[in-house]
PDB file of C-alpha atoms in Angstrom:
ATOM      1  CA  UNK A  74       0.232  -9.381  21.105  1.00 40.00           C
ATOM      2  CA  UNK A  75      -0.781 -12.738  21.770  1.00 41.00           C
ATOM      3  CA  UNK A  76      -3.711 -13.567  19.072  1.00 48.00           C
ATOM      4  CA  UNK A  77      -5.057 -17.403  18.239  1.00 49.00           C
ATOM      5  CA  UNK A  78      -4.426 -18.275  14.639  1.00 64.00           C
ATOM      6  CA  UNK A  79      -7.979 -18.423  13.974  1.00 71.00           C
ATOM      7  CA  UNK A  80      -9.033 -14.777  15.032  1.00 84.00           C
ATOM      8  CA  UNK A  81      -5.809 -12.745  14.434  1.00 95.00           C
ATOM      9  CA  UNK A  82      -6.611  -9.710  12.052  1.00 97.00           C
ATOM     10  CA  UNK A  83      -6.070 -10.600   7.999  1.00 98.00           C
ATOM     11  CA  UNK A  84      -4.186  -7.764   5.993  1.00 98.00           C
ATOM     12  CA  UNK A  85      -4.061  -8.089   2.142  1.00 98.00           C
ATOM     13  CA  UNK A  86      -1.124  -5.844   0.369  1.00 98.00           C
ATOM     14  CA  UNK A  87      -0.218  -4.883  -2.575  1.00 98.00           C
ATOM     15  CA  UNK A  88       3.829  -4.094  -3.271  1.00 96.00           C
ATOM     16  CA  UNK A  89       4.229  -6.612  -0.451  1.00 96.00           C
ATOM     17  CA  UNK A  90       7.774  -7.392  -1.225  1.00 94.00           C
ATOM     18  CA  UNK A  91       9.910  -4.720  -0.930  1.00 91.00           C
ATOM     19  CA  UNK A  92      10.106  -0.854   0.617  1.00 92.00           C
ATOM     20  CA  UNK A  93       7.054   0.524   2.695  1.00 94.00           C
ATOM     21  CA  UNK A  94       5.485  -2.713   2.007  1.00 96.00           C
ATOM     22  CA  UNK A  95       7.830  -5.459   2.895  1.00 96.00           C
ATOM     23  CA  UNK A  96       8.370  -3.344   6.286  1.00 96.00           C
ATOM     24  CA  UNK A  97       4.544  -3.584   6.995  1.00 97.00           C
ATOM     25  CA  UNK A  98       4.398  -7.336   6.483  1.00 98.00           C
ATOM     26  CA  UNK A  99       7.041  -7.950   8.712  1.00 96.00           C
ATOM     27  CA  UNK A 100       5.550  -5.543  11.171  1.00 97.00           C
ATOM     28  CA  UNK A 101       2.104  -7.334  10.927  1.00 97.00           C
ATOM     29  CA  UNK A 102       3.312 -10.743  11.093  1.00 97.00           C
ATOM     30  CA  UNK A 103       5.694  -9.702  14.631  1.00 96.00           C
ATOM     31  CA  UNK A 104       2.055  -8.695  16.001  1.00 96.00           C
ATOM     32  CA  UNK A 105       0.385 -11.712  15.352  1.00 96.00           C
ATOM     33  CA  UNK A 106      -1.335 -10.613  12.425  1.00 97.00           C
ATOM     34  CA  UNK A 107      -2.010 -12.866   9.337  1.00 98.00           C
ATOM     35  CA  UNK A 108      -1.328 -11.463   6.195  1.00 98.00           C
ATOM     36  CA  UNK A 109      -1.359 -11.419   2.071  1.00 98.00           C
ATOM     37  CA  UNK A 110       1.222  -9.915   0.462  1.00 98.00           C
ATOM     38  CA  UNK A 111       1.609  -9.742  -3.841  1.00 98.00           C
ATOM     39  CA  UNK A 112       4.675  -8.399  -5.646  1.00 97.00           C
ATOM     40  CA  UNK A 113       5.900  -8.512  -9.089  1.00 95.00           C
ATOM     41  CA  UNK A 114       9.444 -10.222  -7.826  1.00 95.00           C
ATOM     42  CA  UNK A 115       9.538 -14.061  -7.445  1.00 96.00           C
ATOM     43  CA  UNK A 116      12.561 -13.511  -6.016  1.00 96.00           C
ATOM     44  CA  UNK A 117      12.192 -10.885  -2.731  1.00 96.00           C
ATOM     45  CA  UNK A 118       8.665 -13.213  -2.054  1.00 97.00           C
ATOM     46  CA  UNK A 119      10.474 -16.103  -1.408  1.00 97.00           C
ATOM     47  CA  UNK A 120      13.246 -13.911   0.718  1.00 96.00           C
ATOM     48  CA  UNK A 121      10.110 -12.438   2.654  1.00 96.00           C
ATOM     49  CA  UNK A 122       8.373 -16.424   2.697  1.00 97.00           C
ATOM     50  CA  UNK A 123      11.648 -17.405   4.187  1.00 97.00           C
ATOM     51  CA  UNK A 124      12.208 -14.862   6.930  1.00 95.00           C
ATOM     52  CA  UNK A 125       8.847 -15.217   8.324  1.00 96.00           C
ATOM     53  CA  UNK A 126       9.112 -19.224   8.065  1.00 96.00           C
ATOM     54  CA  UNK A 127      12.511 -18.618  10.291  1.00 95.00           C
ATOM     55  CA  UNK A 128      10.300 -16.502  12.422  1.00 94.00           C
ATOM     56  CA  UNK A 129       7.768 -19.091  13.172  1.00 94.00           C
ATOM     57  CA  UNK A 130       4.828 -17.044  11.193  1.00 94.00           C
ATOM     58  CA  UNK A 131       5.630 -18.832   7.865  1.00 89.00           C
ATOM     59  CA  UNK A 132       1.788 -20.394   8.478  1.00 95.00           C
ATOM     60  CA  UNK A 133       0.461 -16.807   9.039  1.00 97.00           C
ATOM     61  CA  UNK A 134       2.299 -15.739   5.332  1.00 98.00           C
ATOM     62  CA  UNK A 135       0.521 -16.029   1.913  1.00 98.00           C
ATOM     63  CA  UNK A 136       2.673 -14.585  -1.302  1.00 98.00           C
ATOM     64  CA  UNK A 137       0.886 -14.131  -4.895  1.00 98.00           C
ATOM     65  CA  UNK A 138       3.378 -12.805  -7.601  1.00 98.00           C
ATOM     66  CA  UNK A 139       1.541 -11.015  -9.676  1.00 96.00           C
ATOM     67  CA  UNK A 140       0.705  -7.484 -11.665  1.00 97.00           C
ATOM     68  CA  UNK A 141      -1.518  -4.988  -9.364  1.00 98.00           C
ATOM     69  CA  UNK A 142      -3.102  -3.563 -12.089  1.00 98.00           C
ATOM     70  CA  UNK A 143      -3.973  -6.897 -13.586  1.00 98.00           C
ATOM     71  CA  UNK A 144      -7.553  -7.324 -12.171  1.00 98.00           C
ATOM     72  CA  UNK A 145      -7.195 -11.508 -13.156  1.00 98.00           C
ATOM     73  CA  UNK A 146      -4.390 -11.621 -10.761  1.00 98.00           C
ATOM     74  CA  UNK A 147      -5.889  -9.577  -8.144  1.00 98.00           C
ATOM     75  CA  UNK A 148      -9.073 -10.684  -7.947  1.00 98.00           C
ATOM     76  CA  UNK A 149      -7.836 -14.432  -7.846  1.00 98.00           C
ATOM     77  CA  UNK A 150      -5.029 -13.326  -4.611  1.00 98.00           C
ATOM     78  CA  UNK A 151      -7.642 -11.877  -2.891  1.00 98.00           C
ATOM     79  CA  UNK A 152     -10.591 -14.814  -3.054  1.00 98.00           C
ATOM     80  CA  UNK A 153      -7.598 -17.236  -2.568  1.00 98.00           C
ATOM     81  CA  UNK A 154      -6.823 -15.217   0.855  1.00 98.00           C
ATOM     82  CA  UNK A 155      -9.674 -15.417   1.871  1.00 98.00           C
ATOM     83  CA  UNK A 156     -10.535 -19.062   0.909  1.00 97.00           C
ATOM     84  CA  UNK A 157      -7.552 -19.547   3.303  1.00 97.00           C
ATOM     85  CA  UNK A 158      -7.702 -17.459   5.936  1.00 97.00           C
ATOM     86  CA  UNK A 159     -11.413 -17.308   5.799  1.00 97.00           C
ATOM     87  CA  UNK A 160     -11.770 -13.536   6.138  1.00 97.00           C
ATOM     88  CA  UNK A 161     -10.655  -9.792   5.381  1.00 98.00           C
ATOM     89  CA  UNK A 162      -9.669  -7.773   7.857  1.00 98.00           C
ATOM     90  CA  UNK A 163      -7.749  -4.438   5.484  1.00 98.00           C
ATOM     91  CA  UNK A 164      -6.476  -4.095   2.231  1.00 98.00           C
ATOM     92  CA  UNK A 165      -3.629  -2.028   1.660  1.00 98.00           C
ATOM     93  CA  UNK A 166      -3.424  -0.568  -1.770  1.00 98.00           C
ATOM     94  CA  UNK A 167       1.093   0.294  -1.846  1.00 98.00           C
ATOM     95  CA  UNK A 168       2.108  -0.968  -4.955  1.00 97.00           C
ATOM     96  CA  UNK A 169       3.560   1.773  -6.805  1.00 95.00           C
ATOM     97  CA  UNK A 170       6.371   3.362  -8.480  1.00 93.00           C
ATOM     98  CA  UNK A 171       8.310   6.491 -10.608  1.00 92.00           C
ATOM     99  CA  UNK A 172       9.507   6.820 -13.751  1.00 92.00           C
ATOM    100  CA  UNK A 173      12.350   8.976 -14.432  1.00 90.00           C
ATOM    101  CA  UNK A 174      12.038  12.018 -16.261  1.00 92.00           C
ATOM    102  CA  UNK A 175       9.180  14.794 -16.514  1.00 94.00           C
ATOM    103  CA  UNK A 176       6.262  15.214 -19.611  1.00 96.00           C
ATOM    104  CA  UNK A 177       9.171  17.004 -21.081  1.00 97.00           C
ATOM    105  CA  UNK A 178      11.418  14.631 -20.937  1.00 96.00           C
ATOM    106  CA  UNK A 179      10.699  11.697 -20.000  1.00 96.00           C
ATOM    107  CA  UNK A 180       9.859   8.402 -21.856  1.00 96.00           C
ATOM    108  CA  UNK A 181       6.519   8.179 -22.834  1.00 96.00           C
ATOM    109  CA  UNK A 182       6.838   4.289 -23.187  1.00 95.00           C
ATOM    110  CA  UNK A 183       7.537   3.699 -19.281  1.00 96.00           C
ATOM    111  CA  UNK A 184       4.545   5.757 -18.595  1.00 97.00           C
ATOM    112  CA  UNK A 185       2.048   3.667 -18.902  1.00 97.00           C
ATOM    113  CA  UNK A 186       2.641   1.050 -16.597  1.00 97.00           C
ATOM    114  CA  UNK A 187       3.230   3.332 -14.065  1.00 97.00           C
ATOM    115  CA  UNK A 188      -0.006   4.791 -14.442  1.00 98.00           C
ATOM    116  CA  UNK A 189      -1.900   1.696 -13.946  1.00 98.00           C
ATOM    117  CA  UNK A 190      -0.033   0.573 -11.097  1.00 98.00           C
ATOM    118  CA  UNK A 191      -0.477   3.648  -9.307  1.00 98.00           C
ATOM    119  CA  UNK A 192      -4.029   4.662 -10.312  1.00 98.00           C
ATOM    120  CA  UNK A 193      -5.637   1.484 -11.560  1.00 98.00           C
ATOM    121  CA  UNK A 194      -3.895  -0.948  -9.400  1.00 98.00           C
ATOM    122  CA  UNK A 195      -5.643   0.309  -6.098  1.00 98.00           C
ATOM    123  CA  UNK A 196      -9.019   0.796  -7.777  1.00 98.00           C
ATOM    124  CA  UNK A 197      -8.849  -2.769  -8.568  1.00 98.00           C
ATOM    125  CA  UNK A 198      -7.712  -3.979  -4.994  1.00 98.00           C
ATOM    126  CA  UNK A 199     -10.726  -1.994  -3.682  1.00 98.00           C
ATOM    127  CA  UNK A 200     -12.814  -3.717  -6.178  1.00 98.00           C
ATOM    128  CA  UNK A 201     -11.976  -6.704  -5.278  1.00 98.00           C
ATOM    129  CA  UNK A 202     -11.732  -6.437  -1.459  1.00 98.00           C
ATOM    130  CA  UNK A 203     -14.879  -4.791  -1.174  1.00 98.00           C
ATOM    131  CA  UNK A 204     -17.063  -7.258  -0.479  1.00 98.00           C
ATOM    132  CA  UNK A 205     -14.998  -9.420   2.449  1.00 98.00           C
ATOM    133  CA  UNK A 206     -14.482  -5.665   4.045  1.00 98.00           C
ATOM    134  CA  UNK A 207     -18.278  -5.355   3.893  1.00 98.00           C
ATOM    135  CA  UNK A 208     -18.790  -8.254   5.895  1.00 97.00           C
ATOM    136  CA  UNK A 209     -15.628  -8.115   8.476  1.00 97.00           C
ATOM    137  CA  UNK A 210     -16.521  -4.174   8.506  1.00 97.00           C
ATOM    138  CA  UNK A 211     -12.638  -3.471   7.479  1.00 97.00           C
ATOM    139  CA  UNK A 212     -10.861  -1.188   6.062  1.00 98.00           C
ATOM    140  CA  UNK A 213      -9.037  -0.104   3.039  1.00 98.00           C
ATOM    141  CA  UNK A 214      -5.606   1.732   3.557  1.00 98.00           C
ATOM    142  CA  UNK A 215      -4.162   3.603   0.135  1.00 98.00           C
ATOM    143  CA  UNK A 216      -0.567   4.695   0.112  1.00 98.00           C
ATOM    144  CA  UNK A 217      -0.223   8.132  -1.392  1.00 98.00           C
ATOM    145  CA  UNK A 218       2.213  10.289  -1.137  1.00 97.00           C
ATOM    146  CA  UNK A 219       2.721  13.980  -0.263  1.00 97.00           C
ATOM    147  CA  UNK A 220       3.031  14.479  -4.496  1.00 96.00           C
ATOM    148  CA  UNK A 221      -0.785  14.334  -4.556  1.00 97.00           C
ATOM    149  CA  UNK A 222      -1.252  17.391  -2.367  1.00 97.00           C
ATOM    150  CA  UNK A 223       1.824  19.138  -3.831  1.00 95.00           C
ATOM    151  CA  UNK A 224       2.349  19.801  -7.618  1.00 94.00           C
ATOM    152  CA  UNK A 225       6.045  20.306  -8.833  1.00 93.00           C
ATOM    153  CA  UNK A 226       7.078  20.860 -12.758  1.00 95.00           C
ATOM    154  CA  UNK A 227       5.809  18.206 -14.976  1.00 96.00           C
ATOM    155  CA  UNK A 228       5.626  15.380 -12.453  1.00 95.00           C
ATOM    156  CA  UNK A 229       3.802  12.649 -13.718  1.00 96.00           C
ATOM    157  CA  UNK A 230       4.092  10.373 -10.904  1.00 95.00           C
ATOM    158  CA  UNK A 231       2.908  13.537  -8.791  1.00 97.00           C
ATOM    159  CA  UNK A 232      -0.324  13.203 -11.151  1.00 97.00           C
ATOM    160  CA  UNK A 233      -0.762   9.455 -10.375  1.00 98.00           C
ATOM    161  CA  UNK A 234      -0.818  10.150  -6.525  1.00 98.00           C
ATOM    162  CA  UNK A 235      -3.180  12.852  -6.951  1.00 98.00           C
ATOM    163  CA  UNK A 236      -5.480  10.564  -8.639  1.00 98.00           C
ATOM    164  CA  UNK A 237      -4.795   7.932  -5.045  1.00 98.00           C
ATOM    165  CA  UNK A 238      -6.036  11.423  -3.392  1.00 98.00           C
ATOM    166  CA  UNK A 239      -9.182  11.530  -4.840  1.00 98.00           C
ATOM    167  CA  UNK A 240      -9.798   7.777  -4.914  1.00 98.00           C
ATOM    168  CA  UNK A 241      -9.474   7.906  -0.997  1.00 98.00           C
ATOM    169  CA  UNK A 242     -12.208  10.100  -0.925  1.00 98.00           C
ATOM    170  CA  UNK A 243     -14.138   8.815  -3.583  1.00 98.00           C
ATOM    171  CA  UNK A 244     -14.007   5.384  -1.848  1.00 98.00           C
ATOM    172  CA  UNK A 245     -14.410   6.833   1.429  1.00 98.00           C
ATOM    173  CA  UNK A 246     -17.944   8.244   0.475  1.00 98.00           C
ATOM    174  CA  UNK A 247     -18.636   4.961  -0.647  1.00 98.00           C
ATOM    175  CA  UNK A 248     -17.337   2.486   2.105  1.00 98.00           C
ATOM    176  CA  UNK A 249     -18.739   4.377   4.736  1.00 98.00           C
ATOM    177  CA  UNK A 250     -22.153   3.461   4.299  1.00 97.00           C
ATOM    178  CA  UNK A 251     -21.088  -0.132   5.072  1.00 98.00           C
ATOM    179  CA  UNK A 252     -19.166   0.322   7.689  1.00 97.00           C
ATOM    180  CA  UNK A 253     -15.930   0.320   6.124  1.00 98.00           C
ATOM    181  CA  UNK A 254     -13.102   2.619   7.201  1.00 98.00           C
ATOM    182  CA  UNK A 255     -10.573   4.532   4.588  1.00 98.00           C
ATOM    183  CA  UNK A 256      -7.473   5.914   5.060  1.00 98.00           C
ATOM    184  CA  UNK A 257      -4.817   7.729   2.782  1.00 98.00           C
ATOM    185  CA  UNK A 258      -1.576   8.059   4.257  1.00 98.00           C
ATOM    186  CA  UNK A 259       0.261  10.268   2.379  1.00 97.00           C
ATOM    187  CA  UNK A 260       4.222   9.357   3.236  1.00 97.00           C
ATOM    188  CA  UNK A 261       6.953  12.156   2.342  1.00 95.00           C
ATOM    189  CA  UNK A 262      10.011  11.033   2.072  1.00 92.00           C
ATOM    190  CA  UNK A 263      10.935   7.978   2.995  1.00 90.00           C
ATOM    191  CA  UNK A 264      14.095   5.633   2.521  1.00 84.00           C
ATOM    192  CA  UNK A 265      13.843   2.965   0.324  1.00 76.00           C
ATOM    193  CA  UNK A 266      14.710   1.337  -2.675  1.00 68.00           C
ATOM    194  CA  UNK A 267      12.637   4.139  -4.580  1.00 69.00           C
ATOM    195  CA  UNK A 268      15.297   6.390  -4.226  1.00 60.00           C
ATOM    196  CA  UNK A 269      17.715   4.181  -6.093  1.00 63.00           C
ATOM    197  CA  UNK A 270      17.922   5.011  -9.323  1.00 70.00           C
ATOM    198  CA  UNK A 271      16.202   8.725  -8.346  1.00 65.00           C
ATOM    199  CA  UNK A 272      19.462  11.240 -10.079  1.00 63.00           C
ATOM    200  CA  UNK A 273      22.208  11.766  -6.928  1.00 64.00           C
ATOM    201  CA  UNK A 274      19.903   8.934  -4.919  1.00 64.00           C
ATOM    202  CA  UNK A 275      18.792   8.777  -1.365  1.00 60.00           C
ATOM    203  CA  UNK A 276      21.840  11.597  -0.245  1.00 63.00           C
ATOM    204  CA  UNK A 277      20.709  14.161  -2.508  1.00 65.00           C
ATOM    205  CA  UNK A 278      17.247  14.173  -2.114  1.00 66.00           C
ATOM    206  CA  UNK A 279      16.918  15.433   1.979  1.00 72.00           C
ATOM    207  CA  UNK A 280      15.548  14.771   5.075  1.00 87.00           C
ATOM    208  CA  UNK A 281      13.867  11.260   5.481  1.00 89.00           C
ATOM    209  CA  UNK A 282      12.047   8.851   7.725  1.00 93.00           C
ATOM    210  CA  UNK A 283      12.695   5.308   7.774  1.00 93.00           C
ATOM    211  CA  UNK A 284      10.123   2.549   6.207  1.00 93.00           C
ATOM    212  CA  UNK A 285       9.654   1.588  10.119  1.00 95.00           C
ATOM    213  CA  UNK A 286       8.543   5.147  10.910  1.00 96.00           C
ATOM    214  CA  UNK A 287       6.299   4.822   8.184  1.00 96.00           C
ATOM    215  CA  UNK A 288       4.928   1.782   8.986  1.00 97.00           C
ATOM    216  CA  UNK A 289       4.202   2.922  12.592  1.00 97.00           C
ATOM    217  CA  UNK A 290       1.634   5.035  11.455  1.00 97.00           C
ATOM    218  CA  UNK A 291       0.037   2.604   9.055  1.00 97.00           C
ATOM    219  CA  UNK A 292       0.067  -0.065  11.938  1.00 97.00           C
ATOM    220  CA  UNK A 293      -2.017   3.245  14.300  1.00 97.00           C
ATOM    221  CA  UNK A 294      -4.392   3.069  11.607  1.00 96.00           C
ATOM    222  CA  UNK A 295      -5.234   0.202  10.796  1.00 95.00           C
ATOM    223  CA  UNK A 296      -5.700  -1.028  14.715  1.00 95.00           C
ATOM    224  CA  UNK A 297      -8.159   1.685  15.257  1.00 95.00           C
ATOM    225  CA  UNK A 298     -11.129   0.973  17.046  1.00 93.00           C
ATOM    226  CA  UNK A 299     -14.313   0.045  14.894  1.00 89.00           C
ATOM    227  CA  UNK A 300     -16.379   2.600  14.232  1.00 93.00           C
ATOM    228  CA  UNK A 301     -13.698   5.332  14.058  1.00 96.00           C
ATOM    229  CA  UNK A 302     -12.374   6.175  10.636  1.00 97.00           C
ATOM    230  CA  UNK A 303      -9.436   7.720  10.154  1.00 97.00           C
ATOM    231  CA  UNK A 304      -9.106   9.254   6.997  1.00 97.00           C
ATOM    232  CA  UNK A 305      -5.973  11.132   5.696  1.00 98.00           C
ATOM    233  CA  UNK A 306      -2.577  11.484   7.334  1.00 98.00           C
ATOM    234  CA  UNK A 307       0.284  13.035   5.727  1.00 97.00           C
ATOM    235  CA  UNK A 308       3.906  11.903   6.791  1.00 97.00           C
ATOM    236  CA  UNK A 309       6.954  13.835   6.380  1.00 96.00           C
ATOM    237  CA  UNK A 310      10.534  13.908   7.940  1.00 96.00           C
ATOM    238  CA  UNK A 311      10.806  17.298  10.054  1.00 95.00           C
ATOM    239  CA  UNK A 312      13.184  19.301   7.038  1.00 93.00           C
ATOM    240  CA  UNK A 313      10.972  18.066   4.227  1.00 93.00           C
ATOM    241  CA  UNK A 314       9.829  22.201   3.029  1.00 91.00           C
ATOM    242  CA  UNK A 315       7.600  20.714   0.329  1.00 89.00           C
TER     243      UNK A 315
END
């Protein structure tokens, strides 16, 4: 796709910097697109800055470190994007993340940031997108997961994506009436880093897609012509029962 700097699409994401999210960047900057990406790691930013510089797109690549629950730090990434690029095209709400353990067991101390990253965090990216989306007639793109359409014993990251469930809709009634699209895509299992320190890791856990697979969907969505919405789509690996 061959796109002048000054017109190509602008895509603003959250978790930019590694997994699902660091996939979609890449995958937006090889189509021309110009893009926004935040992350809590200094570190994988400046590996992502320096790939697309080496790729030629290093002019089409902004990086905020930063909290996505922090609304300070959001708020400020997203008016500086657009100070820059001079419009919104999507937001993609993918920061997230799981702590170990049930409500049973787990530690009650790691819960909260989890919690706000996952259920605040993309309030507060719609919040602050909002108003550039009204006036490019955008869209907003939250990552769920297939845990918030399927309970399993005391899963309180399941709880958090539940919650991204019913913001999609929530913000879906909402956006509508200014011509702003919503999707929830709703990934199964997918490998990446997440599975890491997950007991028995990537192996144990099943079937999977890759981040690329996932991505391929997010890309369908979010290049959808205006006026069609496109509102939920649930992604899992063929052998994924659950």
């Amino acid at each position: 796709m061959s796109i002048g700097s000054s017109e190509a699409p602008v895509t603003f994401i959250t978790g930019g910097s590694s997994g699902i999210g660091a996939e979609t960047v890449r995958r937006l900057l090889g189509l021309g697109h110009r893009v926004a990406a935040t992350g809590r790691s200094a570190k994988k930013l400046a590996v992502l800055a320096g790939a697309a510089a080496e790729a030629g797109a290093g002019d089409r690549l902004l990086t905020f470190e930063g909290d996505a629950a922090d609304w300070g730090q959001v708020s400020a990434a997203v008016g500086e994007t657009v100070r820059v690029f001079g419009r919104l095209d999507c937001a993609i709400a993918n920061a997230g993340y799981a702590t170990n353990g049930d409500v049973e067991t787990g530690d009650p101390e790691e819960w909260r940031g989890m919690v706000l990253t996952n259920v605040l965090g993309p309030a507060l990216l719609v919040r602050a997108a909002l108003p550039a989306l009204k006036e490019s007639q955008g869209r907003v793109v939250l990552i769920g997961s297939v845990a918030g359409f399927k309970n399993t014993p005391g899963n309180l990251y399941s709880m958090t994506k539940f919650a991204v469930t019913g913001l999609a809709e929530n913000v879906r009634m909402l956006a509508t009436g200014y011509g702003v699209g919503t999707t929830l895509i709703a990934p199964g299992r997918v490998l990446t880093p997440f599975w890491d320190e997950r007991p028995g890791g990537a192996e144990a856990a099943g079937a999977m897609i890759s981040a690329g697979q996932l991505v391929d969907t997010v890309v369908w969505a979010i290049t959808q012509p205006r006026g069609v919405d496109v509102n939920t789509l649930v992604v899992r690996p063929i052998g994924q029962p659950n």
